[in-house]
CSV table of C-alpha atoms and ligand atoms in Angstrom, one decimal:
chain,number,residue,atom,x,y,z
A,26,UNK,CA,11.9,-13.0,-7.0
A,27,UNK,CA,14.5,-10.7,-5.5
A,28,UNK,CA,12.8,-7.6,-4.3
A,29,UNK,CA,14.9,-4.7,-3.1
A,30,UNK,CA,15.2,-1.0,-3.6
A,31,UNK,CA,17.0,-1.6,-7.0
A,32,UNK,CA,14.4,-4.0,-8.4
A,33,UNK,CA,11.3,-2.0,-7.4
A,34,UNK,CA,9.8,-0.1,-10.3
A,35,UNK,CA,10.0,3.7,-9.8
A,36,UNK,CA,7.7,6.3,-11.1
A,37,UNK,CA,10.0,7.3,-14.0
A,38,UNK,CA,9.0,3.9,-15.6
A,39,UNK,CA,5.7,4.1,-17.4
A,40,UNK,CA,5.0,0.5,-16.3
A,41,UNK,CA,4.1,1.9,-12.9
A,42,UNK,CA,1.0,3.4,-14.6
A,43,UNK,CA,-0.2,0.0,-15.9
A,44,UNK,CA,-3.6,-1.2,-14.8
A,45,UNK,CA,-3.5,-4.5,-12.9
A,46,UNK,CA,-5.7,-7.5,-13.7
A,47,UNK,CA,-7.7,-9.9,-11.5
A,48,UNK,CA,-5.8,-12.9,-10.5
A,49,UNK,CA,-7.1,-16.5,-11.0
A,50,UNK,CA,-8.0,-18.4,-7.9
A,51,UNK,CA,-6.9,-20.8,-6.6
A,52,UNK,CA,-3.5,-19.1,-6.9
A,53,UNK,CA,-0.9,-20.6,-9.2
A,54,UNK,CA,2.4,-21.6,-7.6
A,55,UNK,CA,4.0,-18.6,-9.4
A,56,UNK,CA,1.5,-16.1,-8.1
A,57,UNK,CA,1.6,-17.6,-4.6
A,58,UNK,CA,5.4,-17.4,-4.5
A,59,UNK,CA,5.4,-13.8,-5.8
A,60,UNK,CA,2.9,-12.7,-3.1
A,61,UNK,CA,4.9,-14.4,-0.4
A,62,UNK,CA,8.1,-12.7,-1.6
A,63,UNK,CA,6.2,-9.3,-1.5
A,64,UNK,CA,5.0,-10.1,2.0
A,65,UNK,CA,8.5,-11.0,3.1
A,66,UNK,CA,9.8,-7.7,1.7
A,67,UNK,CA,7.4,-5.7,3.8
A,68,UNK,CA,8.0,-7.8,6.9
A,69,UNK,CA,11.8,-7.6,6.6
A,70,UNK,CA,11.9,-3.9,5.5
A,71,UNK,CA,11.2,-2.6,9.0
A,72,UNK,CA,13.9,-4.8,10.6
A,73,UNK,CA,16.9,-2.5,10.5
A,74,UNK,CA,19.7,-5.1,10.2
A,75,UNK,CA,18.0,-7.0,7.4
A,76,UNK,CA,16.9,-3.8,5.6
A,77,UNK,CA,20.4,-2.4,5.6
A,78,UNK,CA,22.0,-5.7,4.4
A,79,UNK,CA,19.4,-6.4,1.7
A,80,UNK,CA,18.8,-2.8,0.5
A,81,UNK,CA,15.2,-2.7,1.6
A,82,UNK,CA,13.4,0.6,2.1
A,83,UNK,CA,11.0,0.5,5.1
A,84,UNK,CA,7.4,0.1,4.0
A,85,UNK,CA,4.0,-0.9,5.2
A,86,UNK,CA,2.8,-2.1,1.8
A,87,UNK,CA,3.7,-3.2,-1.7
A,88,UNK,CA,1.7,-4.0,-4.7
A,89,UNK,CA,2.6,-6.4,-7.5
A,90,UNK,CA,2.9,-3.7,-10.2
A,91,UNK,CA,5.8,-2.3,-8.2
A,92,UNK,CA,7.8,-5.3,-9.1
A,93,UNK,CA,6.5,-5.1,-12.7
A,94,UNK,CA,3.7,-7.6,-12.4
A,95,UNK,CA,0.2,-6.1,-13.3
A,96,UNK,CA,-1.8,-8.4,-11.1
A,97,UNK,CA,-4.1,-7.4,-8.2
A,98,UNK,CA,-2.0,-8.5,-5.3
A,99,UNK,CA,-0.8,-6.5,-2.4
A,100,UNK,CA,1.0,-7.3,0.9
A,101,UNK,CA,0.4,-5.0,3.9
A,102,UNK,CA,1.9,-5.2,7.4
A,103,UNK,CA,1.4,-2.6,10.1
A,104,UNK,CA,3.6,-3.2,13.1
A,105,UNK,CA,3.4,-1.8,16.7
A,106,UNK,CA,6.3,0.0,18.2
A,107,UNK,CA,7.8,-3.3,19.4
A,108,UNK,CA,7.8,-4.6,15.8
A,109,UNK,CA,4.8,-7.0,16.2
A,110,UNK,CA,2.3,-6.9,13.4
A,111,UNK,CA,-1.0,-5.4,14.3
A,112,UNK,CA,-2.3,-5.9,10.8
A,113,UNK,CA,-0.9,-8.5,8.4
A,114,UNK,CA,-2.3,-9.3,5.0
A,115,UNK,CA,-1.4,-10.9,1.7
A,116,UNK,CA,-4.4,-9.9,-0.4
A,117,UNK,CA,-5.5,-11.1,-3.8
A,118,UNK,CA,-8.2,-9.2,-5.8
A,119,UNK,CA,-9.0,-6.8,-3.0
A,120,UNK,CA,-11.9,-4.6,-3.8
A,121,UNK,CA,-13.4,-1.6,-1.9
A,122,UNK,CA,-17.1,-2.5,-1.4
A,123,UNK,CA,-18.0,0.6,0.5
A,124,UNK,CA,-16.3,3.7,1.8
A,125,UNK,CA,-17.1,6.7,4.0
A,126,UNK,CA,-17.8,10.2,2.7
A,127,UNK,CA,-15.9,11.5,5.7
A,128,UNK,CA,-12.2,12.0,4.7
A,129,UNK,CA,-8.9,11.6,6.5
A,130,UNK,CA,-5.3,12.4,5.7
A,131,UNK,CA,-1.9,11.8,7.1
A,132,UNK,CA,-0.4,14.9,8.8
A,133,UNK,CA,3.1,14.2,7.4
A,134,UNK,CA,1.9,13.0,4.0
A,135,UNK,CA,2.4,9.7,2.3
A,136,UNK,CA,5.4,7.8,0.9
A,137,UNK,CA,5.8,5.1,-1.7
A,138,UNK,CA,8.5,2.6,-2.6
A,139,UNK,CA,8.1,3.7,-6.2
A,140,UNK,CA,8.5,7.4,-5.4
A,141,UNK,CA,12.0,8.8,-4.6
A,142,UNK,CA,11.2,12.5,-5.1
A,143,UNK,CA,9.6,14.8,-2.6
A,144,UNK,CA,5.9,15.5,-3.1
A,145,UNK,CA,4.6,17.5,-0.2
A,146,UNK,CA,0.9,18.0,0.5
A,147,UNK,CA,-2.2,16.4,2.0
A,148,UNK,CA,-3.8,13.4,0.4
A,149,UNK,CA,-7.4,13.1,1.3
A,150,UNK,CA,-8.9,9.6,1.4
A,151,UNK,CA,-12.0,8.0,2.8
A,152,UNK,CA,-11.7,7.8,6.6
A,153,UNK,CA,-13.2,4.3,6.6
A,154,UNK,CA,-13.5,1.6,3.9
A,155,UNK,CA,-14.7,-1.9,3.7
A,156,UNK,CA,-12.5,-4.2,1.6
A,157,UNK,CA,-13.3,-7.7,0.3
A,158,UNK,CA,-10.4,-9.9,-0.7
A,159,UNK,CA,-8.9,-13.4,-0.6
A,160,UNK,CA,-6.1,-13.5,2.0
A,161,UNK,CA,-3.3,-15.9,1.3
A,162,UNK,CA,-2.1,-15.9,4.9
A,163,UNK,CA,-5.5,-17.2,6.1
A,164,UNK,CA,-6.3,-19.0,2.9
A,165,UNK,CA,-9.8,-17.6,2.9
A,166,UNK,CA,-12.0,-14.8,1.7
A,167,UNK,CA,-12.1,-11.9,4.2
A,168,UNK,CA,-13.8,-8.6,4.8
A,169,UNK,CA,-11.6,-5.9,6.3
A,170,UNK,CA,-13.4,-3.0,8.1
A,171,UNK,CA,-10.7,-0.4,8.0
A,172,UNK,CA,-10.4,2.9,9.6
A,173,UNK,CA,-7.5,5.3,10.5
A,174,UNK,CA,-4.0,4.5,9.1
A,175,UNK,CA,-5.1,1.0,7.8
A,176,UNK,CA,-7.8,2.6,5.7
A,177,UNK,CA,-5.2,5.0,4.2
A,178,UNK,CA,-2.7,2.2,3.4
A,179,UNK,CA,-5.4,0.0,1.8
A,180,UNK,CA,-6.5,2.9,-0.5
A,181,UNK,CA,-2.9,3.7,-1.3
A,182,UNK,CA,-2.1,0.1,-2.3
A,183,UNK,CA,-5.4,-0.4,-4.3
A,184,UNK,CA,-4.6,2.9,-6.2
A,185,UNK,CA,-1.6,1.1,-7.6
A,186,UNK,CA,-3.9,-1.3,-9.3
A,187,UNK,CA,-5.3,1.7,-11.3
A,188,UNK,CA,-1.8,3.1,-12.0
A,189,UNK,CA,-2.5,5.9,-9.6
A,190,UNK,CA,0.3,7.3,-7.3
A,191,UNK,CA,-0.3,9.2,-4.0
A,192,UNK,CA,0.8,12.5,-5.3
A,193,UNK,CA,-1.8,12.4,-8.1
A,194,UNK,CA,-4.2,13.3,-5.3
A,195,UNK,CA,-2.4,16.4,-4.0
A,196,UNK,CA,-4.0,19.7,-4.9
A,197,UNK,CA,-1.4,21.3,-7.2
A,198,UNK,CA,-2.5,24.9,-6.4
A,199,UNK,CA,-2.9,24.4,-2.6
A,200,UNK,CA,-1.0,21.3,-1.5
A,201,UNK,CA,-1.7,22.0,2.1
A,202,UNK,CA,-5.3,22.9,1.7
A,203,UNK,CA,-7.0,22.1,5.0
A,204,UNK,CA,-10.3,20.5,4.9
A,205,UNK,CA,-11.7,21.2,8.4
A,206,UNK,CA,-14.1,18.3,8.2
A,207,UNK,CA,-11.4,15.7,7.5
A,208,UNK,CA,-9.7,13.7,10.2
A,209,UNK,CA,-6.0,14.4,10.6
A,210,UNK,CA,-4.0,11.3,11.4
A,211,UNK,CA,-0.6,11.9,13.1
B,272,LIG,CO1,2.9,3.0,-3.1
């Protein structure tokens, strides 16, 4: 599948609100190839020359519904400043099995490949979460103990399975309401 900024479903398409379904394991060739294409998108999207040539918008994650497929699959790559992946996942049926009461939020807000408009405000999420999934890259079931930025990214991507977008979480009356107990991530 060709994935680029023109083929990614945007939030003006009601499809983005579709609830995603569990994926049968072992993966079919079709599901495997889609997830690898999503993973390649995320990897290439932060390499400037490729991103420019192939019309990719920089991202740390993408979920299958964003290419119009309502299946619980997501690819996440968080790179260090030299471009080497610190976290690298191609997840199937990821599920949050526990999460902290303590919250955190990104100081500069969140972004999404499916959202072009500006939506300013803080998005509070659990500061830590434990996610169980099958990871295609390792070909095994894994448990991710996430905190900090990774925990935010996982919760953002898993929200896509419910048809939820990041700005749904912004307090409409007080978008920059500051919760003094929450951890601010810069
Ligand atoms: Co998103």
